[in-house]
Short mmCIF file of C-alpha atoms in Angstrom, two decimals:
data_model
loop_
_atom_site.label_atom_id
_atom_site.label_comp_id
_atom_site.label_asym_id
_atom_site.label_seq_id
_atom_site.Cartn_x
_atom_site.Cartn_y
_atom_site.Cartn_z
CA MET A 1 97.96 112.14 66.48
CA THR A 2 94.98 110.13 67.99
CA ASP A 3 92.45 112.60 67.03
CA ALA A 4 93.38 114.01 63.59
CA PRO A 5 90.97 113.50 60.80
CA ALA A 6 91.17 110.76 58.32
CA PRO A 7 93.54 111.41 55.40
CA ASP A 8 92.60 112.17 52.08
CA PHE A 9 95.76 111.38 50.23
CA HIS A 10 98.05 108.29 51.08
CA VAL A 11 101.31 109.52 52.00
CA ASP A 12 104.30 107.10 53.08
CA GLU A 13 107.77 107.08 53.39
CA ALA A 14 108.43 105.50 49.68
CA LEU A 15 106.08 108.26 48.08
CA ALA A 16 108.54 111.07 50.15
CA ALA A 17 111.45 109.22 49.07
CA GLY A 18 110.42 109.25 45.48
CA LEU A 19 109.66 112.87 45.59
CA VAL A 20 112.74 113.97 46.71
CA ALA A 21 114.68 111.62 44.35
CA ALA A 22 112.44 112.90 41.54
CA GLN A 23 112.57 116.62 41.86
CA HIS A 24 115.53 117.04 44.35
CA PRO A 25 117.99 114.31 43.76
CA ASP A 26 120.80 116.28 44.99
CA LEU A 27 118.66 116.16 48.49
CA SER A 28 117.98 112.82 48.46
CA GLY A 29 118.82 110.45 51.97
CA GLU A 30 117.08 108.35 54.27
CA VAL A 31 113.65 109.10 54.71
CA ARG A 32 111.78 108.32 58.34
CA LEU A 33 107.78 109.10 58.77
CA VAL A 34 107.99 111.23 62.19
CA ALA A 35 104.52 112.52 62.65
CA ASN A 36 101.35 112.61 61.14
CA GLY A 37 99.51 115.58 62.35
CA TRP A 38 96.04 116.88 61.47
CA ASP A 39 96.53 118.50 57.89
CA ASN A 40 100.42 117.66 56.85
CA ALA A 41 102.51 114.25 57.54
CA MET A 42 106.18 115.17 58.52
CA PHE A 43 109.26 112.79 57.38
CA ARG A 44 112.50 113.36 58.66
CA LEU A 45 114.96 113.48 55.56
CA GLY A 46 118.44 112.66 56.55
CA GLU A 47 120.07 114.45 59.75
CA ARG A 48 118.97 117.99 58.83
CA LEU A 49 116.33 118.36 56.73
CA ALA A 50 112.62 117.30 56.69
CA VAL A 51 109.69 116.67 54.04
CA ARG A 52 106.33 118.09 54.68
CA MET A 53 103.37 116.72 52.90
CA PRO A 54 99.66 117.49 52.75
CA ARG A 55 97.34 114.38 53.71
CA ARG A 56 94.26 116.51 53.59
CA ARG A 57 92.47 118.16 50.86
CA GLU A 58 92.17 121.36 52.95
CA ALA A 59 96.04 121.51 53.43
CA VAL A 60 96.72 122.24 49.98
CA GLY A 61 95.99 125.72 49.79
CA LEU A 62 97.85 125.95 53.33
CA MET A 63 100.85 124.66 51.45
CA TRP A 64 101.12 127.13 48.73
CA ASN A 65 100.83 129.58 51.24
CA GLU A 66 103.56 128.62 53.36
CA GLN A 67 105.71 128.28 50.09
CA ARG A 68 104.36 131.99 49.05
CA TRP A 69 105.14 133.80 51.93
CA MET A 70 107.46 132.61 54.58
CA PRO A 71 110.81 132.78 52.96
CA ALA A 72 110.59 137.13 53.46
CA PRO A 73 109.94 137.41 57.33
CA ALA A 74 111.88 134.00 58.40
CA PRO A 75 115.31 136.17 58.97
CA ARG A 76 113.96 138.72 60.89
CA LEU A 77 112.44 136.28 63.62
CA PRO A 78 113.73 135.50 67.24
CA VAL A 79 112.94 132.19 66.65
CA ALA A 80 113.71 129.30 64.12
CA VAL A 81 110.73 129.03 61.86
CA PRO A 82 110.26 125.94 58.67
CA ALA A 83 110.80 128.44 55.92
CA PRO A 84 111.04 125.80 53.28
CA VAL A 85 114.55 125.16 51.53
CA ARG A 86 113.18 123.69 48.43
CA ASN A 87 109.66 123.51 46.74
CA GLY A 88 108.21 120.28 46.02
CA ARG A 89 105.98 120.26 42.73
CA PRO A 90 102.76 118.35 42.45
CA ALA A 91 103.76 115.10 41.26
CA PRO A 92 100.79 113.18 39.20
CA GLU A 93 103.16 110.66 37.45
CA LEU A 94 103.41 109.39 41.31
CA GLY A 95 99.89 109.88 42.29
CA TYR A 96 100.35 112.95 44.41
CA ASP A 97 99.39 116.09 42.63
CA VAL A 98 99.67 118.41 45.23
CA PRO A 99 102.41 120.99 46.46
CA TRP A 100 104.92 119.64 49.20
CA SER A 101 108.10 121.29 50.79
CA ILE A 102 111.67 120.31 51.75
CA VAL A 103 112.23 122.32 55.23
CA PRO A 104 114.58 122.40 58.12
CA TRP A 105 114.68 119.82 60.68
CA PHE A 106 114.67 120.95 63.96
CA ASP A 107 115.18 118.78 67.09
CA GLY A 108 112.21 119.20 69.80
CA ALA A 109 109.04 117.82 70.97
CA SER A 110 105.18 119.17 70.32
CA GLY A 111 104.16 121.18 73.02
CA LEU A 112 101.26 119.35 73.45
CA ALA A 113 103.94 116.25 74.83
CA PHE A 114 104.33 118.67 78.07
CA ASP A 115 102.18 120.07 80.63
CA ALA A 116 101.60 123.93 80.72
CA GLU A 117 103.95 123.90 83.73
CA THR A 118 106.73 122.92 81.43
CA ARG A 119 105.41 124.77 78.67
CA GLY A 120 105.87 127.74 80.52
CA VAL A 121 109.77 128.07 80.09
CA ALA A 122 108.60 129.04 76.73
CA VAL A 123 107.28 131.90 77.62
CA ASN A 124 109.79 134.72 76.90
CA GLY A 125 110.71 133.09 73.78
CA LEU A 126 106.92 133.13 72.22
CA ALA A 127 106.15 136.57 73.55
CA ALA A 128 109.41 137.93 71.44
CA PHE A 129 108.17 135.64 68.38
CA VAL A 130 104.60 137.17 68.49
CA ALA A 131 105.82 140.65 68.98
CA GLU A 132 108.06 140.40 66.24
CA PHE A 133 106.02 138.77 63.83
CA GLY A 134 103.17 140.90 64.26
CA ALA A 135 105.36 144.25 63.74
CA ILE A 136 106.40 143.21 60.20
CA PRO A 137 104.11 145.08 57.80
CA ALA A 138 101.83 143.03 55.91
CA PRO A 139 101.51 143.53 52.24
CA ALA A 140 97.85 144.20 50.57
CA ASP A 141 97.92 140.88 49.12
CA ALA A 142 98.68 138.83 51.86
CA PRO A 143 96.63 135.55 52.17
CA ALA A 144 93.00 136.11 53.18
CA ASN A 145 91.74 133.22 55.73
CA ALA A 146 87.86 133.12 56.56
CA TYR A 147 88.81 131.65 59.98
CA ARG A 148 91.71 133.75 61.82
CA GLY A 149 92.22 137.40 62.00
CA VAL A 150 88.86 138.14 60.98
CA PRO A 151 86.20 140.18 63.23
CA LEU A 152 85.49 138.06 66.23
CA ALA A 153 82.22 138.84 65.33
CA HIS A 154 82.24 136.55 61.85
CA ARG A 155 82.62 133.34 64.42
CA ASP A 156 79.58 134.31 66.71
CA GLU A 157 77.15 131.84 64.65
CA ASP A 158 79.73 128.75 64.68
CA VAL A 159 80.66 129.13 68.44
CA ARG A 160 77.39 129.50 69.59
CA ALA A 161 76.08 126.54 67.93
CA ARG A 162 78.78 124.64 69.59
CA LEU A 163 78.08 125.84 72.85
CA ALA A 164 74.49 124.86 72.48
CA ARG A 165 75.10 121.11 71.41
CA GLY A 166 76.00 120.11 74.67
CA ARG A 167 79.07 118.52 74.03
CA ILE A 168 81.05 121.04 76.05
CA PRO A 169 81.00 121.13 79.47
CA ASP A 170 79.97 124.27 81.46
CA GLY A 171 78.18 125.64 78.03
CA ALA A 172 76.83 128.75 80.04
CA GLY A 173 80.14 129.90 81.67
CA LEU A 174 81.91 130.03 78.06
CA ALA A 175 78.79 132.19 77.09
CA ARG A 176 79.27 134.66 79.41
CA VAL A 177 83.29 134.62 78.09
CA TRP A 178 81.99 134.93 74.36
CA ASP A 179 79.90 137.52 75.35
CA ARG A 180 82.48 139.76 76.69
CA ALA A 181 84.97 139.12 73.65
CA LEU A 182 82.03 140.26 71.69
CA ALA A 183 81.71 143.49 73.39
CA ALA A 184 85.41 144.19 73.07
CA SER A 185 85.82 147.15 70.36
CA ALA A 186 87.00 145.81 67.41
CA TRP A 187 90.81 146.31 66.11
CA SER A 188 91.23 149.38 64.14
CA GLY A 189 94.70 149.12 63.16
CA PRO A 190 96.33 147.55 60.02
CA PRO A 191 96.03 144.10 59.45
CA VAL A 192 99.49 142.52 60.86
CA TRP A 193 101.20 138.91 60.01
CA LEU A 194 99.33 136.78 61.89
CA HIS A 195 100.65 132.85 62.58
CA GLY A 196 96.93 132.16 62.71
CA ASP A 197 97.02 128.91 64.91
CA LEU A 198 99.28 129.22 67.63
CA HIS A 199 98.51 126.60 69.44
CA PRO A 200 101.13 124.22 71.58
CA HIS A 201 101.21 121.54 69.02
CA ASN A 202 102.61 124.44 66.82
CA LEU A 203 105.65 124.95 69.33
CA LEU A 204 108.58 122.61 69.09
CA LEU A 205 110.32 122.54 73.01
CA ALA A 206 113.29 121.26 74.22
CA PRO A 207 113.20 118.93 77.14
CA SER A 208 113.44 121.94 79.12
CA GLY A 209 110.16 123.53 77.96
CA ALA A 210 112.62 125.80 75.93
CA LEU A 211 111.07 127.07 72.81
CA VAL A 212 113.21 125.63 69.94
CA ALA A 213 110.97 126.72 66.64
CA VAL A 214 107.58 127.63 65.92
CA VAL A 215 106.07 125.70 63.15
CA ASP A 216 102.97 125.17 60.81
CA PHE A 217 102.22 128.32 58.97
CA GLY A 218 99.50 127.37 56.74
CA ASP A 219 97.18 129.60 58.09
CA ILE A 220 99.49 132.65 58.02
CA THR A 221 97.33 135.56 57.34
CA ALA A 222 96.96 139.32 58.07
CA GLY A 223 94.30 140.68 60.46
CA ASP A 224 93.39 141.64 64.44
CA PRO A 225 96.14 140.36 66.47
CA ALA A 226 94.10 138.82 69.00
CA THR A 227 94.35 135.88 67.10
CA ASP A 228 97.81 134.99 68.01
CA LEU A 229 97.84 136.41 71.11
CA ALA A 230 95.24 133.70 72.03
CA THR A 231 98.17 131.64 72.70
CA ALA A 232 98.21 132.97 76.18
CA TRP A 233 95.13 130.70 76.88
CA LEU A 234 96.29 127.94 74.76
CA THR A 235 100.12 127.37 75.81
CA PHE A 236 99.55 128.70 79.33
CA ASP A 237 98.81 128.45 82.90
CA ALA A 238 97.62 131.39 84.72
CA ARG A 239 100.67 131.98 86.25
CA ASP A 240 102.83 132.30 82.90
CA ARG A 241 99.85 134.06 80.94
CA ARG A 242 100.79 136.81 83.41
CA VAL A 243 104.32 136.79 82.29
CA PHE A 244 103.46 136.49 78.68
CA ARG A 245 100.87 139.78 78.75
CA ALA A 246 103.75 141.90 80.19
CA GLU A 247 106.37 140.67 77.98
CA LEU A 248 103.64 141.45 74.95
CA GLU A 249 102.95 144.81 76.78
CA ALA A 250 106.44 145.93 77.21
CA ARG A 251 107.23 145.13 73.50
CA ARG A 252 104.38 146.42 71.73
CA GLY A 253 101.59 147.82 73.54
CA VAL A 254 98.12 145.81 73.84
CA ASP A 255 94.82 147.41 75.00
CA GLU A 256 92.42 145.71 77.46
CA ALA A 257 89.98 145.39 74.11
CA THR A 258 92.75 143.41 72.48
CA TRP A 259 93.30 140.99 75.37
CA ASP A 260 89.29 140.30 75.76
CA ARG A 261 89.30 139.35 72.10
CA ALA A 262 92.31 136.88 72.41
CA ARG A 263 90.65 135.14 74.83
CA GLY A 264 87.38 134.97 72.67
CA TRP A 265 89.86 133.68 70.05
CA ALA A 266 91.39 131.02 72.33
CA LEU A 267 87.26 130.20 72.78
CA VAL A 268 86.79 129.74 69.26
CA ILE A 269 89.67 127.55 68.68
CA ALA A 270 89.34 125.01 71.53
CA SER A 271 85.79 124.79 71.41
CA ALA A 272 85.61 123.93 67.67
CA VAL A 273 88.52 120.91 69.07
CA VAL A 274 86.25 119.68 71.97
CA ASP A 275 82.80 119.72 69.67
CA ARG A 276 84.62 117.90 67.11
CA THR A 277 86.80 115.29 68.56
CA GLY A 278 85.89 115.36 72.30
CA PRO A 279 87.62 115.56 75.53
CA SER A 280 90.32 113.00 75.00
CA GLY A 281 93.11 112.24 72.62
CA ASP A 282 96.04 114.77 72.61
CA PHE A 283 94.38 117.77 71.03
CA GLY A 284 91.27 117.21 72.97
CA ARG A 285 93.04 117.11 76.49
CA VAL A 286 94.55 120.28 75.88
CA ALA A 287 91.30 122.03 74.42
CA SER A 288 89.75 120.94 77.43
CA TYR A 289 92.24 122.88 79.43
CA VAL A 290 92.18 125.99 77.62
CA LEU A 291 88.25 125.83 77.88
CA GLU A 292 88.97 126.22 81.87
CA GLN A 293 91.46 128.56 81.52
CA VAL A 294 89.49 130.92 79.77
CA GLN A 295 86.68 131.38 82.58
CA LEU A 296 89.62 132.21 84.98
CA ASP A 297 90.97 135.31 84.32
#
């Protein structure tokens, strides 16, 4: 990932293999690095498994969340998700004092590798996932997240500061989008389960663009469903966004205010990426596209 932050932990194939051999020797096999993401590194383990390891301190708590919360909803979802097969313990004796997981391996490519038109093939599958995940009751002790699922007004100061810095094109137009989102009525229903980070890199797609799996549940939380509905702008073009919206409204009903907040959440996420990394690189190019899309409808 060309624009991912620098790692805090050194992770490589030798360490991943050593962790598996020490804690889960029955699953030992060939280990091959396949991705260095924003927060985690992914290693393929044999043919059917993968090792997921935090590469940044910020990801440690997110890994605990995945291990704690993903096993319960996974069987209910219409799309494959990487619920941990085994939980890896911190291993200070190997120089890696953080949790890690062994998860299923899914054949597919990051949605970042596809243009928006091809990602549109995934629209029905992603709508089914969002509808079903958001319908699962969230427990009272669901993990809190200061940056996802909260009232949109909690992000106002950060967004306005980004738009004022001048690194993001058409800040005035985006400010109008943001004002509209803030003016929408707040979510008044019970907190619902949220993936929390439903952008294209967390979608695995087949060569056709069909949805294979939804991955990276480190930001799992409960709150305003608009957070996950932001994927309408993060993932799709205007045509497929209309399909996504129709599918969601048919499955569970979504009011206009929630869609307005969802557009605001897309702006929150995309503006943070462009402000931090610029408009180039894998994440930056998609985020720049999103900032264009939120002004279209």
